[in-house]
JSON list of C-alpha atoms in Angstrom, two decimals:
[
{"chain": "A", "resi": 1, "resn": "ASP", "atom": "CA", "xyz": [25.22, 0.64, -16.74]},
{"chain": "A", "resi": 2, "resn": "GLY", "atom": "CA", "xyz": [21.81, -0.45, -17.03]},
{"chain": "A", "resi": 3, "resn": "GLU", "atom": "CA", "xyz": [21.46, -1.42, -13.44]},
{"chain": "A", "resi": 4, "resn": "LEU", "atom": "CA", "xyz": [23.65, 2.40, -12.51]},
{"chain": "A", "resi": 5, "resn": "GLU", "atom": "CA", "xyz": [21.10, 4.20, -14.46]},
{"chain": "A", "resi": 6, "resn": "ALA", "atom": "CA", "xyz": [17.75, 2.24, -13.49]},
{"chain": "A", "resi": 7, "resn": "TRP", "atom": "CA", "xyz": [19.00, 2.52, -9.07]},
{"chain": "A", "resi": 8, "resn": "VAL", "atom": "CA", "xyz": [20.19, 7.17, -10.32]},
{"chain": "A", "resi": 9, "resn": "ASN", "atom": "CA", "xyz": [16.30, 7.13, -11.59]},
{"chain": "A", "resi": 10, "resn": "TRP", "atom": "CA", "xyz": [14.89, 5.14, -8.47]},
{"chain": "A", "resi": 11, "resn": "ILE", "atom": "CA", "xyz": [16.69, 8.40, -6.27]},
{"chain": "A", "resi": 12, "resn": "ARG", "atom": "CA", "xyz": [15.64, 11.41, -8.79]},
{"chain": "A", "resi": 13, "resn": "ASP", "atom": "CA", "xyz": [11.95, 9.90, -8.39]},
{"chain": "A", "resi": 14, "resn": "ILE", "atom": "CA", "xyz": [11.86, 9.66, -5.04]},
{"chain": "A", "resi": 15, "resn": "PHE", "atom": "CA", "xyz": [13.68, 12.94, -4.57]},
{"chain": "A", "resi": 16, "resn": "GLU", "atom": "CA", "xyz": [11.31, 14.97, -7.04]},
{"chain": "A", "resi": 17, "resn": "ASN", "atom": "CA", "xyz": [8.36, 13.50, -5.32]},
{"chain": "A", "resi": 18, "resn": "ALA", "atom": "CA", "xyz": [9.34, 14.30, -2.12]},
{"chain": "A", "resi": 19, "resn": "SER", "atom": "CA", "xyz": [7.77, 17.52, -1.49]},
{"chain": "A", "resi": 20, "resn": "ARG", "atom": "CA", "xyz": [9.15, 19.80, 1.96]},
{"chain": "A", "resi": 21, "resn": "ASP", "atom": "CA", "xyz": [12.32, 19.64, 3.45]},
{"chain": "A", "resi": 22, "resn": "ASP", "atom": "CA", "xyz": [11.38, 17.79, 6.23]},
{"chain": "A", "resi": 23, "resn": "GLN", "atom": "CA", "xyz": [10.11, 14.97, 4.10]},
{"chain": "A", "resi": 24, "resn": "LYS", "atom": "CA", "xyz": [13.57, 14.66, 1.67]},
{"chain": "A", "resi": 25, "resn": "LYS", "atom": "CA", "xyz": [15.40, 14.92, 5.30]},
{"chain": "A", "resi": 26, "resn": "GLU", "atom": "CA", "xyz": [13.87, 11.76, 5.56]},
{"chain": "A", "resi": 27, "resn": "LEU", "atom": "CA", "xyz": [13.62, 10.34, 2.80]},
{"chain": "A", "resi": 28, "resn": "MET", "atom": "CA", "xyz": [17.95, 11.26, 3.04]},
{"chain": "A", "resi": 29, "resn": "GLU", "atom": "CA", "xyz": [17.82, 8.90, 6.06]},
{"chain": "A", "resi": 30, "resn": "SER", "atom": "CA", "xyz": [15.38, 6.12, 4.59]},
{"chain": "A", "resi": 31, "resn": "PHE", "atom": "CA", "xyz": [18.20, 6.24, 1.65]},
{"chain": "A", "resi": 32, "resn": "LYS", "atom": "CA", "xyz": [21.14, 5.48, 4.69]},
{"chain": "A", "resi": 33, "resn": "LEU", "atom": "CA", "xyz": [18.96, 3.00, 6.25]},
{"chain": "A", "resi": 34, "resn": "ASN", "atom": "CA", "xyz": [18.60, 0.95, 2.45]},
{"chain": "A", "resi": 35, "resn": "LEU", "atom": "CA", "xyz": [22.00, 1.44, 1.13]},
{"chain": "A", "resi": 36, "resn": "TYR", "atom": "CA", "xyz": [23.06, -0.17, 3.39]},
{"chain": "A", "resi": 37, "resn": "GLN", "atom": "CA", "xyz": [20.67, -2.62, 4.14]},
{"chain": "A", "resi": 38, "resn": "ASP", "atom": "CA", "xyz": [21.02, -6.50, 2.94]},
{"chain": "A", "resi": 39, "resn": "GLU", "atom": "CA", "xyz": [18.23, -6.99, -0.05]},
{"chain": "A", "resi": 40, "resn": "ILE", "atom": "CA", "xyz": [16.83, -9.83, -1.49]},
{"chain": "A", "resi": 41, "resn": "TYR", "atom": "CA", "xyz": [15.93, -10.66, -4.29]},
{"chain": "A", "resi": 42, "resn": "VAL", "atom": "CA", "xyz": [12.01, -11.98, -4.97]},
{"chain": "A", "resi": 43, "resn": "PHE", "atom": "CA", "xyz": [10.02, -12.99, -8.94]},
{"chain": "A", "resi": 44, "resn": "THR", "atom": "CA", "xyz": [7.27, -11.70, -10.44]},
{"chain": "A", "resi": 45, "resn": "PRO", "atom": "CA", "xyz": [5.09, -13.95, -11.97]},
{"chain": "A", "resi": 46, "resn": "LYS", "atom": "CA", "xyz": [6.09, -13.80, -15.41]},
{"chain": "A", "resi": 47, "resn": "GLY", "atom": "CA", "xyz": [10.18, -14.25, -14.09]},
{"chain": "A", "resi": 48, "resn": "ASP", "atom": "CA", "xyz": [11.53, -10.78, -13.62]},
{"chain": "A", "resi": 49, "resn": "LEU", "atom": "CA", "xyz": [13.72, -10.16, -10.59]},
{"chain": "A", "resi": 50, "resn": "LYS", "atom": "CA", "xyz": [12.89, -7.18, -8.55]},
{"chain": "A", "resi": 51, "resn": "THR", "atom": "CA", "xyz": [15.80, -6.49, -5.67]},
{"chain": "A", "resi": 52, "resn": "LEU", "atom": "CA", "xyz": [14.14, -4.86, -1.83]},
{"chain": "A", "resi": 53, "resn": "PRO", "atom": "CA", "xyz": [16.00, -4.13, 1.11]},
{"chain": "A", "resi": 54, "resn": "VAL", "atom": "CA", "xyz": [15.11, -7.10, 3.82]},
{"chain": "A", "resi": 55, "resn": "LYS", "atom": "CA", "xyz": [12.27, -6.99, 5.30]},
{"chain": "A", "resi": 56, "resn": "SER", "atom": "CA", "xyz": [10.33, -5.57, 2.76]},
{"chain": "A", "resi": 57, "resn": "THR", "atom": "CA", "xyz": [6.22, -6.84, 2.50]},
{"chain": "A", "resi": 58, "resn": "ALA", "atom": "CA", "xyz": [3.72, -7.18, 0.03]},
{"chain": "A", "resi": 59, "resn": "LEU", "atom": "CA", "xyz": [3.09, -3.68, 0.05]},
{"chain": "A", "resi": 60, "resn": "ASP", "atom": "CA", "xyz": [6.55, -2.62, -0.37]},
{"chain": "A", "resi": 61, "resn": "PHE", "atom": "CA", "xyz": [6.77, -5.04, -3.45]},
{"chain": "A", "resi": 62, "resn": "ALA", "atom": "CA", "xyz": [4.08, -3.81, -5.53]},
{"chain": "A", "resi": 63, "resn": "TYR", "atom": "CA", "xyz": [5.22, 0.12, -4.92]},
{"chain": "A", "resi": 64, "resn": "GLU", "atom": "CA", "xyz": [8.65, -1.68, -6.89]},
{"chain": "A", "resi": 65, "resn": "ILE", "atom": "CA", "xyz": [6.62, -2.63, -9.52]},
{"chain": "A", "resi": 66, "resn": "HIS", "atom": "CA", "xyz": [4.16, 0.21, -9.95]},
{"chain": "A", "resi": 67, "resn": "THR", "atom": "CA", "xyz": [2.59, 3.41, -8.00]},
{"chain": "A", "resi": 68, "resn": "ASP", "atom": "CA", "xyz": [-0.92, 2.27, -9.16]},
{"chain": "A", "resi": 69, "resn": "ILE", "atom": "CA", "xyz": [-0.54, -1.39, -8.37]},
{"chain": "A", "resi": 70, "resn": "GLY", "atom": "CA", "xyz": [0.59, 0.00, -4.58]},
{"chain": "A", "resi": 71, "resn": "SER", "atom": "CA", "xyz": [-2.53, 2.26, -4.69]},
{"chain": "A", "resi": 72, "resn": "ARG", "atom": "CA", "xyz": [-4.68, -0.69, -5.40]},
{"chain": "A", "resi": 73, "resn": "CYS", "atom": "CA", "xyz": [-3.52, -3.69, -3.35]},
{"chain": "A", "resi": 74, "resn": "ILE", "atom": "CA", "xyz": [-5.26, -5.53, -1.38]},
{"chain": "A", "resi": 75, "resn": "GLY", "atom": "CA", "xyz": [-3.45, -8.78, -0.70]},
{"chain": "A", "resi": 76, "resn": "ALA", "atom": "CA", "xyz": [-0.28, -11.13, -2.86]},
{"chain": "A", "resi": 77, "resn": "LYS", "atom": "CA", "xyz": [-0.28, -14.75, -2.99]},
{"chain": "A", "resi": 78, "resn": "VAL", "atom": "CA", "xyz": [3.74, -15.17, -1.48]},
{"chain": "A", "resi": 79, "resn": "ASN", "atom": "CA", "xyz": [4.36, -18.98, -3.01]},
{"chain": "A", "resi": 80, "resn": "HIS", "atom": "CA", "xyz": [1.13, -19.77, -5.28]},
{"chain": "A", "resi": 81, "resn": "LYS", "atom": "CA", "xyz": [-0.22, -18.35, -1.73]},
{"chain": "A", "resi": 82, "resn": "LEU", "atom": "CA", "xyz": [-2.97, -15.83, -0.27]},
{"chain": "A", "resi": 83, "resn": "ALA", "atom": "CA", "xyz": [-1.00, -13.35, 1.55]},
{"chain": "A", "resi": 84, "resn": "PRO", "atom": "CA", "xyz": [-1.84, -10.09, 3.79]},
{"chain": "A", "resi": 85, "resn": "ILE", "atom": "CA", "xyz": [-0.10, -6.85, 2.43]},
{"chain": "A", "resi": 86, "resn": "SER", "atom": "CA", "xyz": [1.59, -6.80, 5.38]},
{"chain": "A", "resi": 87, "resn": "HIS", "atom": "CA", "xyz": [3.46, -10.07, 4.83]},
{"chain": "A", "resi": 88, "resn": "THR", "atom": "CA", "xyz": [7.57, -9.91, 4.64]},
{"chain": "A", "resi": 89, "resn": "LEU", "atom": "CA", "xyz": [9.21, -11.38, 2.09]},
{"chain": "A", "resi": 90, "resn": "ASN", "atom": "CA", "xyz": [12.28, -13.22, 1.83]},
{"chain": "A", "resi": 91, "resn": "SER", "atom": "CA", "xyz": [14.48, -14.17, -0.80]},
{"chain": "A", "resi": 92, "resn": "GLY", "atom": "CA", "xyz": [13.11, -16.59, -3.81]},
{"chain": "A", "resi": 93, "resn": "ASP", "atom": "CA", "xyz": [9.54, -15.81, -3.23]},
{"chain": "A", "resi": 94, "resn": "GLN", "atom": "CA", "xyz": [7.31, -15.37, -6.20]},
{"chain": "A", "resi": 95, "resn": "VAL", "atom": "CA", "xyz": [4.84, -12.40, -4.94]},
{"chain": "A", "resi": 96, "resn": "GLU", "atom": "CA", "xyz": [2.09, -11.82, -7.38]},
{"chain": "A", "resi": 97, "resn": "ILE", "atom": "CA", "xyz": [0.00, -8.71, -6.26]},
{"chain": "A", "resi": 98, "resn": "LEU", "atom": "CA", "xyz": [-4.03, -8.82, -5.51]},
{"chain": "A", "resi": 99, "resn": "THR", "atom": "CA", "xyz": [-5.79, -5.22, -6.66]},
{"chain": "A", "resi": 100, "resn": "SER", "atom": "CA", "xyz": [-9.30, -3.87, -6.38]},
{"chain": "A", "resi": 101, "resn": "ASP", "atom": "CA", "xyz": [-10.29, -0.55, -8.24]},
{"chain": "A", "resi": 102, "resn": "LYS", "atom": "CA", "xyz": [-11.80, 0.23, -4.75]},
{"chain": "A", "resi": 103, "resn": "GLN", "atom": "CA", "xyz": [-9.14, 0.07, -2.45]},
{"chain": "A", "resi": 104, "resn": "ARG", "atom": "CA", "xyz": [-7.36, 3.34, -1.53]},
{"chain": "A", "resi": 105, "resn": "PRO", "atom": "CA", "xyz": [-4.43, 3.79, 0.79]},
{"chain": "A", "resi": 106, "resn": "LYS", "atom": "CA", "xyz": [-4.07, 3.90, 4.15]},
{"chain": "A", "resi": 107, "resn": "GLU", "atom": "CA", "xyz": [-2.52, 5.25, 7.13]},
{"chain": "A", "resi": 108, "resn": "ASP", "atom": "CA", "xyz": [-1.63, 2.37, 8.65]},
{"chain": "A", "resi": 109, "resn": "TRP", "atom": "CA", "xyz": [-0.06, 1.03, 5.60]},
{"chain": "A", "resi": 110, "resn": "LEU", "atom": "CA", "xyz": [3.47, 2.96, 7.11]},
{"chain": "A", "resi": 111, "resn": "SER", "atom": "CA", "xyz": [3.60, 0.82, 10.01]},
{"chain": "A", "resi": 112, "resn": "PHE", "atom": "CA", "xyz": [4.59, -1.99, 8.47]},
{"chain": "A", "resi": 113, "resn": "VAL", "atom": "CA", "xyz": [6.14, -1.13, 4.71]},
{"chain": "A", "resi": 114, "resn": "ILE", "atom": "CA", "xyz": [10.02, 0.10, 5.02]},
{"chain": "A", "resi": 115, "resn": "THR", "atom": "CA", "xyz": [11.05, 1.50, 1.04]},
{"chain": "A", "resi": 116, "resn": "ALA", "atom": "CA", "xyz": [11.45, 4.77, 0.88]},
{"chain": "A", "resi": 117, "resn": "LYS", "atom": "CA", "xyz": [9.41, 4.69, -2.54]},
{"chain": "A", "resi": 118, "resn": "ALA", "atom": "CA", "xyz": [6.59, 3.22, -0.54]},
{"chain": "A", "resi": 119, "resn": "LYS", "atom": "CA", "xyz": [6.39, 5.78, 2.50]},
{"chain": "A", "resi": 120, "resn": "GLY", "atom": "CA", "xyz": [6.26, 8.45, 0.06]},
{"chain": "A", "resi": 121, "resn": "ARG", "atom": "CA", "xyz": [3.77, 7.56, -2.57]},
{"chain": "A", "resi": 122, "resn": "ILE", "atom": "CA", "xyz": [1.07, 6.88, 0.56]},
{"chain": "A", "resi": 123, "resn": "LYS", "atom": "CA", "xyz": [2.09, 9.71, 2.37]},
{"chain": "A", "resi": 124, "resn": "SER", "atom": "CA", "xyz": [1.68, 11.69, -1.31]},
{"chain": "A", "resi": 125, "resn": "ALA", "atom": "CA", "xyz": [-1.61, 9.68, -1.60]},
{"chain": "A", "resi": 126, "resn": "LEU", "atom": "CA", "xyz": [-3.37, 10.97, 1.88]},
{"chain": "A", "resi": 127, "resn": "LYS", "atom": "CA", "xyz": [-2.40, 14.34, 1.61]},
{"chain": "A", "resi": 128, "resn": "ASP", "atom": "CA", "xyz": [-3.79, 14.15, -2.17]},
{"chain": "A", "resi": 129, "resn": "GLU", "atom": "CA", "xyz": [-6.75, 12.23, -0.30]},
{"chain": "A", "resi": 130, "resn": "LYS", "atom": "CA", "xyz": [-7.24, 15.28, 2.58]},
{"chain": "A", "resi": 131, "resn": "ARG", "atom": "CA", "xyz": [-7.11, 17.95, 0.07]},
{"chain": "A", "resi": 132, "resn": "ILE", "atom": "CA", "xyz": [-10.09, 16.50, -1.74]},
{"chain": "A", "resi": 133, "resn": "LEU", "atom": "CA", "xyz": [-11.91, 16.16, 1.27]},
{"chain": "A", "resi": 134, "resn": "GLY", "atom": "CA", "xyz": [-10.94, 19.69, 2.59]},
{"chain": "A", "resi": 135, "resn": "GLU", "atom": "CA", "xyz": [-12.29, 20.90, -0.64]},
{"chain": "A", "resi": 136, "resn": "GLN", "atom": "CA", "xyz": [-15.68, 18.83, 0.37]},
{"chain": "A", "resi": 137, "resn": "GLY", "atom": "CA", "xyz": [-15.16, 20.48, 3.92]},
{"chain": "A", "resi": 138, "resn": "LYS", "atom": "CA", "xyz": [-14.49, 23.87, 2.30]},
{"chain": "A", "resi": 139, "resn": "GLU", "atom": "CA", "xyz": [-17.91, 23.62, 0.16]},
{"chain": "A", "resi": 140, "resn": "ILE", "atom": "CA", "xyz": [-19.97, 22.60, 3.92]},
{"chain": "A", "resi": 141, "resn": "PHE", "atom": "CA", "xyz": [-18.56, 25.24, 5.74]},
{"chain": "A", "resi": 142, "resn": "ASP", "atom": "CA", "xyz": [-19.25, 28.05, 2.59]},
{"chain": "A", "resi": 143, "resn": "ARG", "atom": "CA", "xyz": [-22.76, 26.44, 2.50]},
{"chain": "A", "resi": 144, "resn": "LYS", "atom": "CA", "xyz": [-23.26, 27.04, 6.66]},
{"chain": "A", "resi": 145, "resn": "ILE", "atom": "CA", "xyz": [-22.21, 30.27, 6.58]},
{"chain": "A", "resi": 146, "resn": "LYS", "atom": "CA", "xyz": [-24.31, 31.19, 3.56]},
{"chain": "A", "resi": 147, "resn": "HIS", "atom": "CA", "xyz": [-26.95, 29.79, 5.63]},
{"chain": "A", "resi": 148, "resn": "LEU", "atom": "CA", "xyz": [-26.40, 31.39, 8.53]},
{"chain": "A", "resi": 149, "resn": "LYS", "atom": "CA", "xyz": [-26.19, 34.75, 6.79]},
{"chain": "A", "resi": 150, "resn": "ILE", "atom": "CA", "xyz": [-22.57, 35.74, 7.93]},
{"chain": "A", "resi": 151, "resn": "PRO", "atom": "CA", "xyz": [-21.01, 38.12, 5.66]},
{"chain": "A", "resi": 152, "resn": "VAL", "atom": "CA", "xyz": [-17.26, 36.16, 4.90]},
{"chain": "A", "resi": 153, "resn": "ALA", "atom": "CA", "xyz": [-16.12, 39.90, 5.76]},
{"chain": "A", "resi": 154, "resn": "GLU", "atom": "CA", "xyz": [-17.18, 39.20, 9.23]},
{"chain": "A", "resi": 155, "resn": "ILE", "atom": "CA", "xyz": [-15.35, 35.63, 9.87]},
{"chain": "A", "resi": 156, "resn": "ASN", "atom": "CA", "xyz": [-12.07, 35.34, 11.48]},
{"chain": "A", "resi": 157, "resn": "MET", "atom": "CA", "xyz": [-10.48, 31.82, 10.56]},
{"chain": "A", "resi": 158, "resn": "ASN", "atom": "CA", "xyz": [-7.77, 32.42, 13.05]},
{"chain": "A", "resi": 159, "resn": "ASP", "atom": "CA", "xyz": [-10.31, 32.97, 15.53]},
{"chain": "A", "resi": 160, "resn": "ILE", "atom": "CA", "xyz": [-11.89, 29.62, 14.72]},
{"chain": "A", "resi": 161, "resn": "LEU", "atom": "CA", "xyz": [-8.86, 27.62, 14.59]},
{"chain": "A", "resi": 162, "resn": "LEU", "atom": "CA", "xyz": [-7.76, 29.00, 17.78]},
{"chain": "A", "resi": 163, "resn": "TYR", "atom": "CA", "xyz": [-11.19, 27.19, 19.14]},
{"chain": "A", "resi": 164, "resn": "TYR", "atom": "CA", "xyz": [-11.03, 23.86, 17.57]},
{"chain": "A", "resi": 165, "resn": "LYS", "atom": "CA", "xyz": [-7.19, 23.89, 18.54]},
{"chain": "A", "resi": 166, "resn": "LEU", "atom": "CA", "xyz": [-6.46, 23.35, 14.48]},
{"chain": "A", "resi": 167, "resn": "PRO", "atom": "CA", "xyz": [-3.04, 24.57, 12.92]},
{"chain": "A", "resi": 168, "resn": "ASN", "atom": "CA", "xyz": [-4.33, 24.96, 9.63]},
{"chain": "A", "resi": 169, "resn": "VAL", "atom": "CA", "xyz": [-7.53, 25.63, 7.13]},
{"chain": "A", "resi": 170, "resn": "LEU", "atom": "CA", "xyz": [-7.10, 22.79, 5.72]},
{"chain": "A", "resi": 171, "resn": "GLU", "atom": "CA", "xyz": [-6.87, 20.53, 8.70]},
{"chain": "A", "resi": 172, "resn": "LEU", "atom": "CA", "xyz": [-10.50, 22.76, 9.67]},
{"chain": "A", "resi": 173, "resn": "TYR", "atom": "CA", "xyz": [-11.83, 21.82, 6.23]},
{"chain": "A", "resi": 174, "resn": "TYR", "atom": "CA", "xyz": [-11.41, 18.12, 6.21]},
{"chain": "A", "resi": 175, "resn": "ARG", "atom": "CA", "xyz": [-12.19, 17.53, 9.98]},
{"chain": "A", "resi": 176, "resn": "ILE", "atom": "CA", "xyz": [-15.59, 19.47, 8.75]},
{"chain": "A", "resi": 177, "resn": "ALA", "atom": "CA", "xyz": [-15.85, 16.46, 5.67]},
{"chain": "A", "resi": 178, "resn": "MET", "atom": "CA", "xyz": [-15.30, 13.62, 8.08]},
{"chain": "A", "resi": 179, "resn": "ASP", "atom": "CA", "xyz": [-17.81, 15.20, 10.69]},
{"chain": "A", "resi": 180, "resn": "ALA", "atom": "CA", "xyz": [-15.03, 15.55, 12.92]},
{"chain": "A", "resi": 181, "resn": "ILE", "atom": "CA", "xyz": [-16.67, 18.63, 13.96]},
{"chain": "A", "resi": 182, "resn": "ASP", "atom": "CA", "xyz": [-20.08, 19.80, 14.57]},
{"chain": "A", "resi": 183, "resn": "LEU", "atom": "CA", "xyz": [-20.98, 22.99, 12.47]},
{"chain": "A", "resi": 184, "resn": "LYS", "atom": "CA", "xyz": [-23.68, 23.63, 14.87]},
{"chain": "A", "resi": 185, "resn": "GLN", "atom": "CA", "xyz": [-21.56, 25.09, 17.07]},
{"chain": "A", "resi": 186, "resn": "LEU", "atom": "CA", "xyz": [-20.34, 27.89, 14.54]}
]
């Protein structure tokens, strides 16, 4: 009963963290894959057993332990030997996760994690980071508009988005913050 309850809580957690319907559909597909895949059994340094799908990586394991540990993961010790976060785990491995407060989730992590939990948390963190950078980009944009003495009412954001071929304002602000858009052209 305890295992079933933990499993149901895990599923609920995944779906609660999915924000859009397409994410929920993707999670459902991943869930189906995880449901029918063989499992491996991996141990923490304290001897706790974690069950993961076959081909899980050290990063999947880190996210299985806790979101913050996964997000700050820089590597692992697998059977007391250093391994990259992309290292594929085997049943019976003992895994210790190495973290750094300076580490943040990277987009390329999505190419090697296989669990829905890890993918969902990485995407969520990347989206949050993009939103924060977007806010910084908006401040830069607003300062530039004031410097050019353009009244805000005259700004047509749709024309600007069309000019830069961008899907939305957040992407514009994000690219401004990342210096991918030169505001001298504005």
